[in-house]
Coordinates of N, CA and C in Angstrom, one line a residue:
X1 N 0.9 -1.3 0.0 CA 0.0 -0.1 0.0 C 0.9 1.2 -0.1
X2 N 0.9 1.9 -1.2 CA 2.0 3.1 -1.3 C 1.1 4.2 -0.8
X3 N 1.5 5.1 0.1 CA 1.1 6.2 0.6 C 1.7 7.6 0.5
X4 N 1.4 8.5 -0.1 CA 1.9 9.7 -0.4 C 1.5 10.7 0.8
X5 N 2.4 11.4 1.5 CA 2.4 12.3 2.4 C 2.7 13.6 1.9
X6 N 1.9 14.6 2.0 CA 2.1 15.9 2.2 C 2.1 17.0 3.1
X7 N 3.0 18.0 3.3 CA 3.4 18.5 4.5 C 3.6 20.0 4.2
X8 N 2.7 21.1 4.2 CA 3.0 22.4 3.8 C 2.9 23.3 4.8
X9 N 2.8 22.9 6.1 CA 2.5 24.0 7.3 C 3.7 24.4 8.1
X10 N 4.7 23.7 7.7 CA 6.0 24.3 8.4 C 6.6 24.9 7.4
X11 N 7.8 25.2 7.6 CA 8.6 26.2 6.7 C 8.8 25.8 5.3
X12 N 8.9 24.5 5.1 CA 9.2 24.0 3.8 C 8.1 22.9 3.5
X13 N 8.1 22.6 2.0 CA 7.0 21.8 1.7 C 7.7 20.5 1.7
X14 N 7.3 19.5 2.1 CA 7.5 18.0 2.0 C 6.6 17.2 1.4
X15 N 7.4 16.4 0.6 CA 6.6 15.2 0.0 C 7.2 13.8 0.2
X16 N 6.5 13.1 0.8 CA 7.1 11.8 1.3 C 6.4 10.4 0.9
X17 N 6.8 9.5 0.5 CA 6.3 8.3 -0.1 C 6.9 7.2 0.8
X18 N 5.8 6.6 1.1 CA 6.0 5.2 2.1 C 5.3 4.1 1.2
X19 N 6.2 3.1 1.1 CA 5.7 2.0 0.1 C 5.5 0.7 1.1
X20 N 5.0 -0.3 0.5 CA 4.4 -1.4 1.2 C 5.6 -1.9 2.2
X21 N 6.8 -1.7 1.7 CA 7.7 -2.4 2.7 C 8.4 -1.5 3.5
X22 N 7.7 -0.4 3.8 CA 8.1 0.6 4.8 C 9.2 1.4 4.2
X23 N 9.8 1.3 3.0 CA 10.6 2.0 2.5 C 10.2 3.4 2.3
X24 N 11.0 4.6 2.6 CA 10.6 6.0 2.7 C 11.4 6.8 1.9
X25 N 10.7 7.5 0.9 CA 11.4 8.5 0.0 C 10.9 9.8 0.4
X26 N 11.9 10.6 0.6 CA 11.5 12.1 1.1 C 12.2 13.1 0.1
X27 N 11.4 14.3 -0.3 CA 11.9 15.3 -0.9 C 11.2 16.8 -0.4
X28 N 12.0 17.6 -0.5 CA 11.5 18.8 0.2 C 11.9 20.1 -0.6
X29 N 11.1 21.2 -0.4 CA 11.6 22.5 -1.1 C 12.8 23.1 -0.7
X30 N 13.9 23.0 -1.5 CA 15.3 23.5 -1.0 C 15.8 24.9 -1.8
X31 N 14.6 25.3 -2.3 CA 14.7 26.5 -3.2 C 13.8 27.8 -2.4
X32 N 14.2 28.8 -2.9 CA 13.3 30.0 -2.5 C 11.8 30.4 -3.1
X33 N 11.7 29.1 -4.1 CA 10.3 29.3 -4.8 C 9.1 29.1 -3.8
X34 N 8.1 29.6 -4.1 CA 6.9 29.4 -3.5 C 6.3 27.9 -3.4
X35 N 5.7 27.4 -2.3 CA 5.5 26.2 -2.3 C 4.3 25.7 -3.2
X36 N 3.7 26.6 -3.7 CA 2.7 26.5 -5.0 C 3.4 26.2 -6.2
X37 N 4.6 26.6 -6.3 CA 5.6 26.3 -7.5 C 6.3 25.1 -7.6
X38 N 6.5 24.5 -6.1 CA 7.4 23.2 -6.2 C 6.5 22.0 -5.7
X39 N 5.4 22.0 -5.1 CA 4.8 21.0 -4.5 C 4.7 19.9 -5.5
X40 N 4.2 20.1 -7.0 CA 4.1 19.3 -7.7 C 5.4 18.8 -8.4
X41 N 6.4 19.4 -8.3 CA 7.8 19.0 -8.7 C 8.3 18.1 -7.9
X42 N 8.4 18.3 -6.5 CA 9.0 17.4 -5.5 C 8.2 16.4 -5.6
X43 N 7.0 16.4 -5.5 CA 6.1 15.1 -5.6 C 6.6 14.2 -6.8
X44 N 6.5 14.6 -8.0 CA 7.0 13.9 -9.2 C 8.2 13.5 -8.9
X45 N 9.3 14.1 -8.5 CA 10.5 13.6 -8.1 C 10.4 12.5 -7.1
X46 N 9.7 12.6 -6.3 CA 9.7 11.7 -5.2 C 9.2 10.3 -5.7
X47 N 8.2 10.4 -6.5 CA 7.5 9.2 -7.2 C 8.3 8.5 -8.1
X48 N 9.1 9.4 -8.7 CA 10.3 8.7 -9.6 C 11.1 7.8 -8.9
X49 N 11.7 8.4 -7.7 CA 12.7 7.9 -6.9 C 12.3 6.6 -6.4
X50 N 11.0 6.6 -5.8 CA 10.3 5.4 -5.4 C 10.2 4.4 -6.5
X51 N 10.1 4.9 -7.6 CA 10.1 4.0 -8.9 C 8.4 3.4 -9.1
X52 N 7.7 4.5 -8.8 CA 6.2 4.2 -8.8 C 5.5 5.2 -9.7
X53 N 4.3 5.2 -10.1 CA 3.6 6.2 -10.9 C 2.5 6.6 -9.9
X54 N 1.8 7.7 -10.2 CA 0.4 8.1 -9.2 C -0.5 6.9 -9.2
X55 N -0.5 6.3 -10.3 CA -1.8 5.1 -10.2 C -1.4 4.1 -9.2
X56 N -0.2 4.0 -8.7 CA 0.1 2.9 -7.8 C -0.1 3.4 -6.3
X57 N -0.5 4.8 -6.2 CA -0.8 5.2 -4.9 C -2.2 4.7 -4.6
X58 N -2.5 4.2 -3.1 CA -3.5 3.8 -2.6 C -4.2 4.7 -1.6
X59 N -3.4 5.8 -1.2 CA -4.0 6.6 -0.2 C -3.0 7.9 -0.3
X60 N -3.4 9.1 0.2 CA -2.6 10.3 0.3 C -3.2 10.9 1.7
X61 N -2.1 11.3 2.5 CA -2.2 12.0 3.5 C -1.7 13.6 3.5
X62 N -2.3 14.5 4.2 CA -1.9 15.8 4.2 C -2.4 16.6 5.6
X63 N -1.4 17.4 6.0 CA -1.8 18.2 7.2 C -2.4 19.3 7.0
X64 N -3.3 19.6 7.8 CA -4.3 20.7 7.6 C -4.0 21.9 8.6
X65 N -3.0 22.2 8.8 CA -2.6 23.5 9.5 C -2.4 23.1 11.0
X66 N -2.2 24.0 11.9 CA -2.3 25.3 11.8 C -0.9 26.0 11.1
X67 N -1.3 27.3 10.6 CA -0.3 27.9 9.9 C -0.7 29.2 8.9
X68 N 0.0 29.2 8.0 CA 0.0 30.2 7.1 C -1.3 30.0 6.2
X69 N -2.1 30.9 5.9 CA -3.3 30.7 5.0 C -3.0 30.0 3.8
X70 N -2.0 30.7 3.0 CA -1.7 30.1 1.6 C -0.9 28.9 1.5
X71 N -0.1 28.6 2.6 CA 0.6 27.3 2.6 C -0.3 26.2 2.8
X72 N -1.0 26.3 3.9 CA -2.2 25.3 4.0 C -3.1 24.9 2.8
X73 N -3.5 26.1 2.1 CA -4.3 25.9 1.0 C -3.6 25.2 0.0
X74 N -2.4 25.5 -0.3 CA -1.6 24.9 -1.4 C -1.6 23.3 -1.2
X75 N -1.3 22.8 0.1 CA -1.2 21.4 0.4 C -2.6 20.9 0.3
X76 N -3.7 21.4 0.8 CA -4.9 20.7 0.7 C -5.6 20.6 -0.6
X77 N -5.2 21.9 -1.3 CA -6.0 21.7 -2.7 C -5.2 20.8 -3.6
X78 N -3.7 20.7 -3.5 CA -3.0 19.4 -4.2 C -3.4 18.3 -4.0
X79 N -3.5 17.8 -2.6 CA -3.8 16.8 -2.1 C -5.3 16.4 -2.6
X80 N -6.5 17.1 -2.5 CA -7.6 16.9 -3.0 C -7.6 16.7 -4.3
X81 N -6.9 17.5 -5.3 CA -7.0 17.3 -6.6 C -6.5 15.7 -7.0
X82 N -5.4 15.3 -6.4 CA -4.7 14.0 -6.6 C -5.8 13.0 -6.3
X83 N -6.5 13.1 -5.0 CA -7.2 12.0 -4.6 C -8.6 11.9 -5.4
X84 N -9.1 12.9 -6.1 CA -10.3 12.9 -6.8 C -9.9 12.4 -8.0
X85 N -8.6 12.8 -8.5 CA -8.4 12.3 -9.9 C -8.0 10.8 -9.9
X86 N -7.4 10.4 -8.8 CA -7.0 8.9 -8.6 C -8.1 8.0 -8.0
X87 N -9.0 8.7 -7.4 CA -10.2 8.1 -6.8 C -9.7 7.1 -5.7
X88 N -9.0 7.6 -4.9 CA -8.3 7.0 -3.8 C -8.7 7.7 -2.4
X89 N -8.5 7.3 -1.3 CA -9.0 7.9 -0.1 C -8.0 9.0 0.4
X90 N -8.5 9.9 1.0 CA -7.5 11.2 1.6 C -7.8 11.1 3.3
X91 N -6.6 11.3 3.8 CA -6.4 11.4 5.2 C -6.0 12.7 5.4
X92 N -6.1 13.1 7.0 CA -5.9 14.3 7.4 C -5.7 14.6 8.8
X93 N -4.9 15.1 9.1 CA -4.7 15.5 10.7 C -4.0 17.0 10.7
X94 N -4.1 17.5 11.8 CA -3.3 18.9 12.3 C -1.8 18.4 12.2
X95 N -1.1 19.3 12.0 CA 0.4 19.5 11.9 C 0.9 19.0 13.2
X96 N 0.2 19.3 14.4 CA 0.5 19.0 15.6 C 0.4 17.8 16.0
X97 N -0.8 17.1 15.5 CA -1.0 15.6 15.7 C 0.1 14.8 14.9
X98 N 0.5 15.4 13.9 CA 1.5 14.9 12.9 C 3.0 14.8 13.7
X99 N 3.0 15.7 14.4 CA 4.4 16.0 15.0 C 4.5 15.1 16.3
X100 N 3.5 14.5 16.9 CA 3.6 13.7 18.0 C 3.2 12.3 17.6
X101 N 3.0 12.0 16.5 CA 2.5 10.9 15.9 C 3.4 9.6 16.3
X102 N 4.7 9.8 16.2 CA 5.6 8.7 16.4 C 6.3 8.4 17.8
X103 N 5.5 9.3 18.8 CA 5.9 9.4 20.1 C 4.9 8.8 21.0
X104 N 3.8 8.4 20.5 CA 2.9 7.9 21.4 C 3.0 6.5 21.8
X105 N 2.7 6.2 23.2 CA 2.9 5.1 23.8 C 4.5 4.7 23.7
X106 N 5.4 5.6 23.6 CA 6.7 5.5 23.7 C 7.2 5.6 25.3
X107 N 8.3 5.8 25.4 CA 9.1 5.8 26.5 C 9.1 7.5 27.2
X108 N 7.9 7.9 27.1 CA 7.4 9.3 27.7 C 7.0 9.3 29.1
X109 N 7.7 9.9 30.1 CA 7.5 9.9 31.3 C 6.5 10.9 31.9
X110 N 5.7 11.8 31.2 CA 4.9 12.8 31.5 C 3.3 12.1 31.0
X111 N 2.3 12.8 31.5 CA 1.0 12.3 31.1 C 0.5 13.0 29.7
X112 N 1.1 14.0 29.4 CA 0.8 14.7 28.2 C 2.0 15.1 27.3
X113 N 1.8 15.0 26.1 CA 2.7 15.6 25.0 C 2.0 16.8 24.6
X114 N 3.0 18.0 24.5 CA 2.6 19.2 24.0 C 3.4 19.7 22.8
X115 N 2.8 19.4 21.6 CA 3.7 19.7 20.2 C 3.4 21.2 19.9
X116 N 4.6 21.9 19.8 CA 4.6 23.5 19.7 C 5.2 23.9 18.2
X117 N 4.5 24.6 17.5 CA 4.8 25.0 16.2 C 4.9 26.4 16.1
X118 N 6.0 27.2 15.9 CA 6.0 28.9 16.0 C 5.0 29.5 15.0
X119 N 4.5 30.4 15.4 CA 3.8 31.3 14.5 C 4.4 32.6 14.2
X120 N 3.8 33.6 14.5 CA 4.6 34.9 14.1 C 5.0 35.6 15.3
X121 N 6.2 36.1 15.4 CA 6.7 36.7 16.7 C 7.0 35.9 17.9
X122 N 6.4 36.2 18.8 CA 6.4 35.4 20.1 C 5.2 34.5 20.4
X123 N 4.5 34.4 19.2 CA 3.2 33.5 19.2 C 3.5 32.0 18.9
X124 N 2.8 31.0 19.4 CA 3.0 29.7 19.2 C 1.8 28.9 19.0
X125 N 1.5 28.0 18.3 CA 0.3 27.0 18.1 C 0.9 26.1 19.0
X126 N -0.3 25.3 19.8 CA 0.0 24.0 20.7 C -1.4 23.6 20.9
X127 N -1.2 22.3 21.3 CA -2.3 21.2 21.3 C -1.9 20.1 22.4
X128 N -2.8 19.9 23.2 CA -2.3 18.7 24.2 C -2.9 17.3 23.8
X129 N -1.8 16.4 23.9 CA -2.3 14.8 23.7 C -1.8 14.0 24.6
X130 N -2.6 13.1 25.0 CA -2.4 12.2 25.8 C -1.1 11.1 25.4
X131 N -0.1 11.1 26.2 CA 1.3 10.5 25.8 C 1.0 8.9 25.7
X132 N -0.1 8.3 26.1 CA -0.2 6.8 26.0 C -1.1 6.5 24.8
X133 N -2.4 7.3 24.7 CA -3.3 6.9 23.6 C -3.3 7.9 22.5
X134 N -2.6 8.9 22.4 CA -2.4 9.8 21.3 C -3.8 10.6 21.1
X135 N -4.7 10.5 22.2 CA -6.0 11.4 22.0 C -5.7 12.9 22.3
X136 N -6.1 13.9 21.4 CA -6.1 15.2 21.9 C -7.1 15.5 23.0
X137 N -6.3 16.4 23.9 CA -7.1 16.7 25.3 C -7.4 18.1 25.2
X138 N -7.0 18.7 24.0 CA -7.5 20.4 23.9 C -7.7 20.5 22.4
X139 N -8.3 21.7 22.4 CA -8.5 22.3 20.7 C -7.1 22.8 20.5
X140 N -6.7 23.3 19.2 CA -5.4 23.9 18.9 C -5.7 25.4 19.4
X141 N -4.7 25.8 20.0 CA -4.6 27.3 20.4 C -3.4 28.1 19.9
X142 N -3.7 29.3 19.7 CA -2.6 30.2 19.5 C -2.4 31.0 20.5
X143 N -0.9 30.9 21.1 CA -0.8 31.4 22.4 C 0.4 32.3 22.3
X144 N 0.4 33.3 23.1 CA 1.7 34.2 23.4 C 2.8 33.3 24.2
X145 N 4.0 33.5 24.2 CA 5.0 32.9 24.8 C 4.7 32.8 26.3
X146 N 4.2 33.9 27.0 CA 4.0 34.0 28.4 C 2.9 32.9 28.6
X147 N 1.9 33.0 27.9 CA 0.8 32.1 28.1 C 1.2 30.5 28.0
X148 N 2.0 30.0 27.3 CA 2.5 28.8 27.0 C 3.2 28.5 28.3
X149 N 4.1 29.4 28.9 CA 4.8 29.2 30.0 C 4.0 29.0 31.3
X150 N 2.9 30.0 31.4 CA 2.1 30.0 32.6 C 1.0 28.6 32.5
X151 N 0.7 28.2 31.2 CA -0.1 26.9 31.4 C 0.5 25.6 31.3
X152 N 1.8 25.8 30.7 CA 2.2 24.3 30.2 C 3.5 24.0 30.7
X153 N 4.2 24.9 31.6 CA 5.5 24.7 31.9 C 5.4 23.8 33.4
X154 N 5.1 22.7 33.2 CA 5.0 22.0 34.3 C 5.3 20.4 34.1
X155 N 5.4 19.7 35.2 CA 6.0 18.2 35.0 C 4.9 17.3 34.4
X156 N 3.6 17.7 34.1 CA 2.6 16.9 33.5 C 2.9 16.9 31.9
X157 N 3.7 17.9 31.3 CA 4.0 18.0 30.0 C 5.2 17.7 29.4
X158 N 5.6 17.0 28.2 CA 6.6 16.8 27.4 C 6.4 17.8 26.2
X159 N 7.1 18.8 26.0 CA 7.2 19.7 25.0 C 7.8 19.0 24.0
X160 N 7.2 18.9 22.6 CA 7.8 18.3 21.4 C 7.8 19.5 20.1
X161 N 8.8 19.8 19.7 CA 9.2 20.6 18.6 C 9.7 20.0 17.5
X162 N 9.8 20.7 16.2 CA 10.4 20.2 15.1 C 11.7 20.8 14.9
X163 N 11.9 22.1 15.2 CA 13.1 22.6 15.0 C 13.3 23.7 16.4
X164 N 14.5 24.2 16.5 CA 14.8 25.1 17.5 C 14.1 26.3 17.4
X165 N 13.7 26.7 18.8 CA 12.9 28.0 18.9 C 13.6 28.7 19.9
X166 N 14.6 29.8 19.7 CA 15.3 30.4 20.5 C 14.6 30.9 21.8
X167 N 13.5 31.6 21.6 CA 12.9 32.3 22.8 C 12.3 31.3 23.6
X168 N 11.9 30.3 23.2 CA 11.3 29.1 24.1 C 12.4 28.4 24.5
X169 N 13.7 28.0 23.8 CA 14.8 27.0 24.2 C 15.3 27.8 25.6
X170 N 15.3 28.7 25.7 CA 16.1 29.5 26.9 C 15.6 29.1 28.1
X171 N 14.0 28.8 27.9 CA 13.0 28.7 29.1 C 12.9 27.1 29.5
X172 N 12.7 26.2 28.2 CA 12.3 24.9 28.5 C 13.8 24.0 28.5
X173 N 14.7 24.3 27.8 CA 16.0 23.6 27.6 C 15.9 22.2 27.5
X174 N 16.3 21.4 28.2 CA 16.4 20.1 27.9 C 15.3 19.2 28.1
X175 N 14.3 19.9 28.6 CA 13.1 19.1 28.8 C 12.2 19.0 27.6
X176 N 12.5 19.6 26.4 CA 11.8 19.6 25.3 C 12.4 18.3 24.3
X177 N 11.6 17.6 23.7 CA 12.3 16.8 22.7 C 12.0 17.5 21.2
X178 N 13.3 17.5 20.6 CA 13.3 18.0 19.3 C 13.3 16.8 18.4
X179 N 12.2 16.6 17.5 CA 12.0 15.5 16.8 C 11.8 15.8 15.4
X180 N 12.7 15.8 14.8 CA 12.5 16.2 13.2 C 12.6 15.0 12.2
X181 N 12.5 13.7 12.7 CA 12.3 12.5 11.9 C 11.0 12.5 11.2
X182 N 11.1 13.0 10.2 CA 9.7 13.0 9.4 C 9.3 11.5 8.9
X183 N 10.3 10.8 8.7 CA 10.1 9.6 8.0 C 9.4 8.5 9.3
X184 N 9.9 8.8 10.4 CA 9.2 7.9 11.5 C 7.7 8.4 11.5
X185 N 7.6 9.7 11.5 CA 6.1 10.3 11.6 C 5.2 9.7 10.7
X186 N 5.9 9.6 9.4 CA 4.9 9.1 8.2 C 4.7 7.6 8.5
X187 N 5.7 6.9 8.9 CA 5.6 5.5 9.1 C 4.4 5.1 10.2
X188 N 4.4 5.9 11.2 CA 3.4 5.9 12.3 C 2.0 6.0 11.7
X189 N 1.9 7.1 10.9 CA 0.7 7.5 10.3 C 0.1 6.2 9.4
X190 N 1.1 5.9 8.6 CA 1.0 4.8 7.7 C 0.4 3.5 8.2
X191 N 0.9 3.3 9.6 CA 0.3 2.0 10.3 C -1.1 2.3 10.7
X192 N -1.5 3.6 11.1 CA -2.7 3.9 11.3 C -3.7 3.7 10.1
X193 N -3.3 4.3 9.1 CA -4.2 4.1 7.8 C -4.2 2.5 7.4
X194 N -3.0 1.8 7.5 CA -3.3 0.3 7.2 C -4.1 -0.4 8.1
X195 N -4.0 -0.2 9.6 CA -4.9 -0.7 10.4 C -6.2 -0.1 10.6
X196 N -6.4 1.0 9.9 CA -7.8 1.4 9.8 C -8.3 2.2 11.0
X197 N -7.2 2.6 12.0 CA -7.6 3.2 13.1 C -7.6 4.8 12.7
X198 N -7.1 5.2 11.6 CA -7.3 6.6 11.1 C -8.3 6.4 10.0
X199 N -9.2 7.4 10.1 CA -10.4 7.2 9.0 C -10.2 8.1 7.8
X200 N -10.6 7.8 6.7 CA -10.4 8.8 5.7 C -11.3 10.1 6.0
X201 N -11.2 11.3 5.3 CA -12.0 12.5 5.6 C -12.9 12.5 4.4
X202 N -14.2 12.8 4.9 CA -15.3 13.1 3.9 C -15.4 14.4 3.3
X203 N -14.9 15.3 4.2 CA -14.9 16.7 4.0 C -13.6 17.4 4.5
X204 N -12.8 17.7 3.6 CA -11.3 18.2 4.0 C -11.3 19.5 4.7
X205 N -11.1 19.7 6.1 CA -11.3 20.9 6.6 C -9.7 21.3 7.1
X206 N -9.7 22.6 7.5 CA -8.3 23.3 7.6 C -8.4 24.1 8.8
X207 N -7.3 24.3 9.6 CA -7.2 25.2 10.6 C -6.3 26.4 10.4
X208 N -6.9 27.5 10.0 CA -6.3 28.8 9.6 C -6.0 29.5 10.8
X209 N -4.9 30.0 11.1 CA -4.6 31.0 12.1 C -3.7 32.1 11.5
X210 N -3.2 32.2 10.3 CA -2.6 33.2 9.6 C -3.3 33.8 8.5
X211 N -3.5 35.2 8.5 CA -4.3 35.7 7.4 C -3.7 35.7 5.9
X212 N -4.5 35.5 4.9 CA -4.2 35.7 3.4 C -3.9 37.3 3.6
X213 N -2.8 37.5 2.6 CA -2.3 38.9 2.8 C -3.4 40.0 2.2
X214 N -4.2 39.7 1.4 CA -5.4 40.2 0.7 C -6.5 40.6 1.8
X215 N -6.6 39.8 2.8 CA -7.6 39.8 3.7 C -7.2 40.1 5.0
X216 N -6.3 40.8 5.4 CA -5.8 40.8 6.8 C -6.8 41.7 7.7
X217 N -7.7 42.4 7.0 CA -8.6 43.3 7.9 C -9.7 42.6 8.2
X218 N -9.8 41.3 7.8 CA -11.1 40.6 8.1 C -10.7 39.4 8.9
X219 N -10.7 39.3 10.2 CA -10.1 38.2 10.9 C -10.8 37.0 10.7
X220 N -12.1 37.0 10.3 CA -12.8 35.8 10.1 C -12.3 34.8 9.0
X221 N -11.5 35.5 8.3 CA -11.2 34.5 7.2 C -10.1 33.5 7.7
X222 N -9.2 34.0 8.8 CA -8.1 33.1 9.3 C -8.1 32.6 10.8
X223 N -8.9 33.2 11.7 CA -9.3 32.8 12.9 C -10.2 31.6 12.8
X224 N -9.9 30.4 12.2 CA -10.8 29.3 12.1 C -10.4 28.0 12.9
X225 N -11.0 27.7 13.8 CA -10.7 26.5 14.5 C -11.5 25.2 14.2
X226 N -11.2 24.1 15.0 CA -11.7 22.6 14.5 C -13.0 22.8 14.7
X227 N -13.7 23.4 15.5 CA -15.3 23.3 15.4 C -15.9 24.1 14.4
X228 N -15.3 24.8 13.7 CA -15.8 25.8 12.7 C -14.9 26.1 11.7
X229 N -14.4 24.7 11.1 CA -13.4 25.1 10.0 C -14.0 25.2 8.8
X230 N -13.1 25.7 7.8 CA -13.5 25.9 6.4 C -13.5 24.5 5.7
X231 N -14.5 24.4 5.1 CA -14.5 23.1 4.2 C -13.8 23.7 2.6
X232 N -13.0 22.6 2.3 CA -12.4 22.9 1.0 C -13.1 22.0 -0.3

């Protein structure tokens, strides 16, 4: 069961293919081009390296935010176009859930996992997950650094981040897990898809927290949360 993974909510676009034998092929945007200009190219290159064609794909997974409006739209639109064209199922979770997917029920000493993704300035996206079951215990939140510290800097939480965050690193130090192994995360999600513990999405939804440049004056365009997400 070959699965294509698309991730556009972090700083770079990633296209990852997981084959039946769990061999992983990964390509990312290493240029200064916009994500909309490279997502098709890196996916094409990825499929070529995996020696498969699009018709060999059995499923597609895409992260749905939170993050920049345009970046999320690029990933969702591309994923949805492929799944409709190939008539295969589409799977999706938040980037925060993707970030902790390979850590659930592992040797984590705290009750909760707290993945953190930087937003703009001193703001961060966070969500709480049970470290044993992977179930989310909160909605996605966009918080200032002070609020992250006040709410979550305790022994109950293990902080998980994909990249160094200087302003946060000074405070949390060695308590945080820096986990940038995207291959392991995709393998964990692939296992859920194959075991049918992750269900296909019927209506693709997004978590927008950053404004499209043309509509910055209208916050309803981008402050969209899980219980009121825009359908693509």
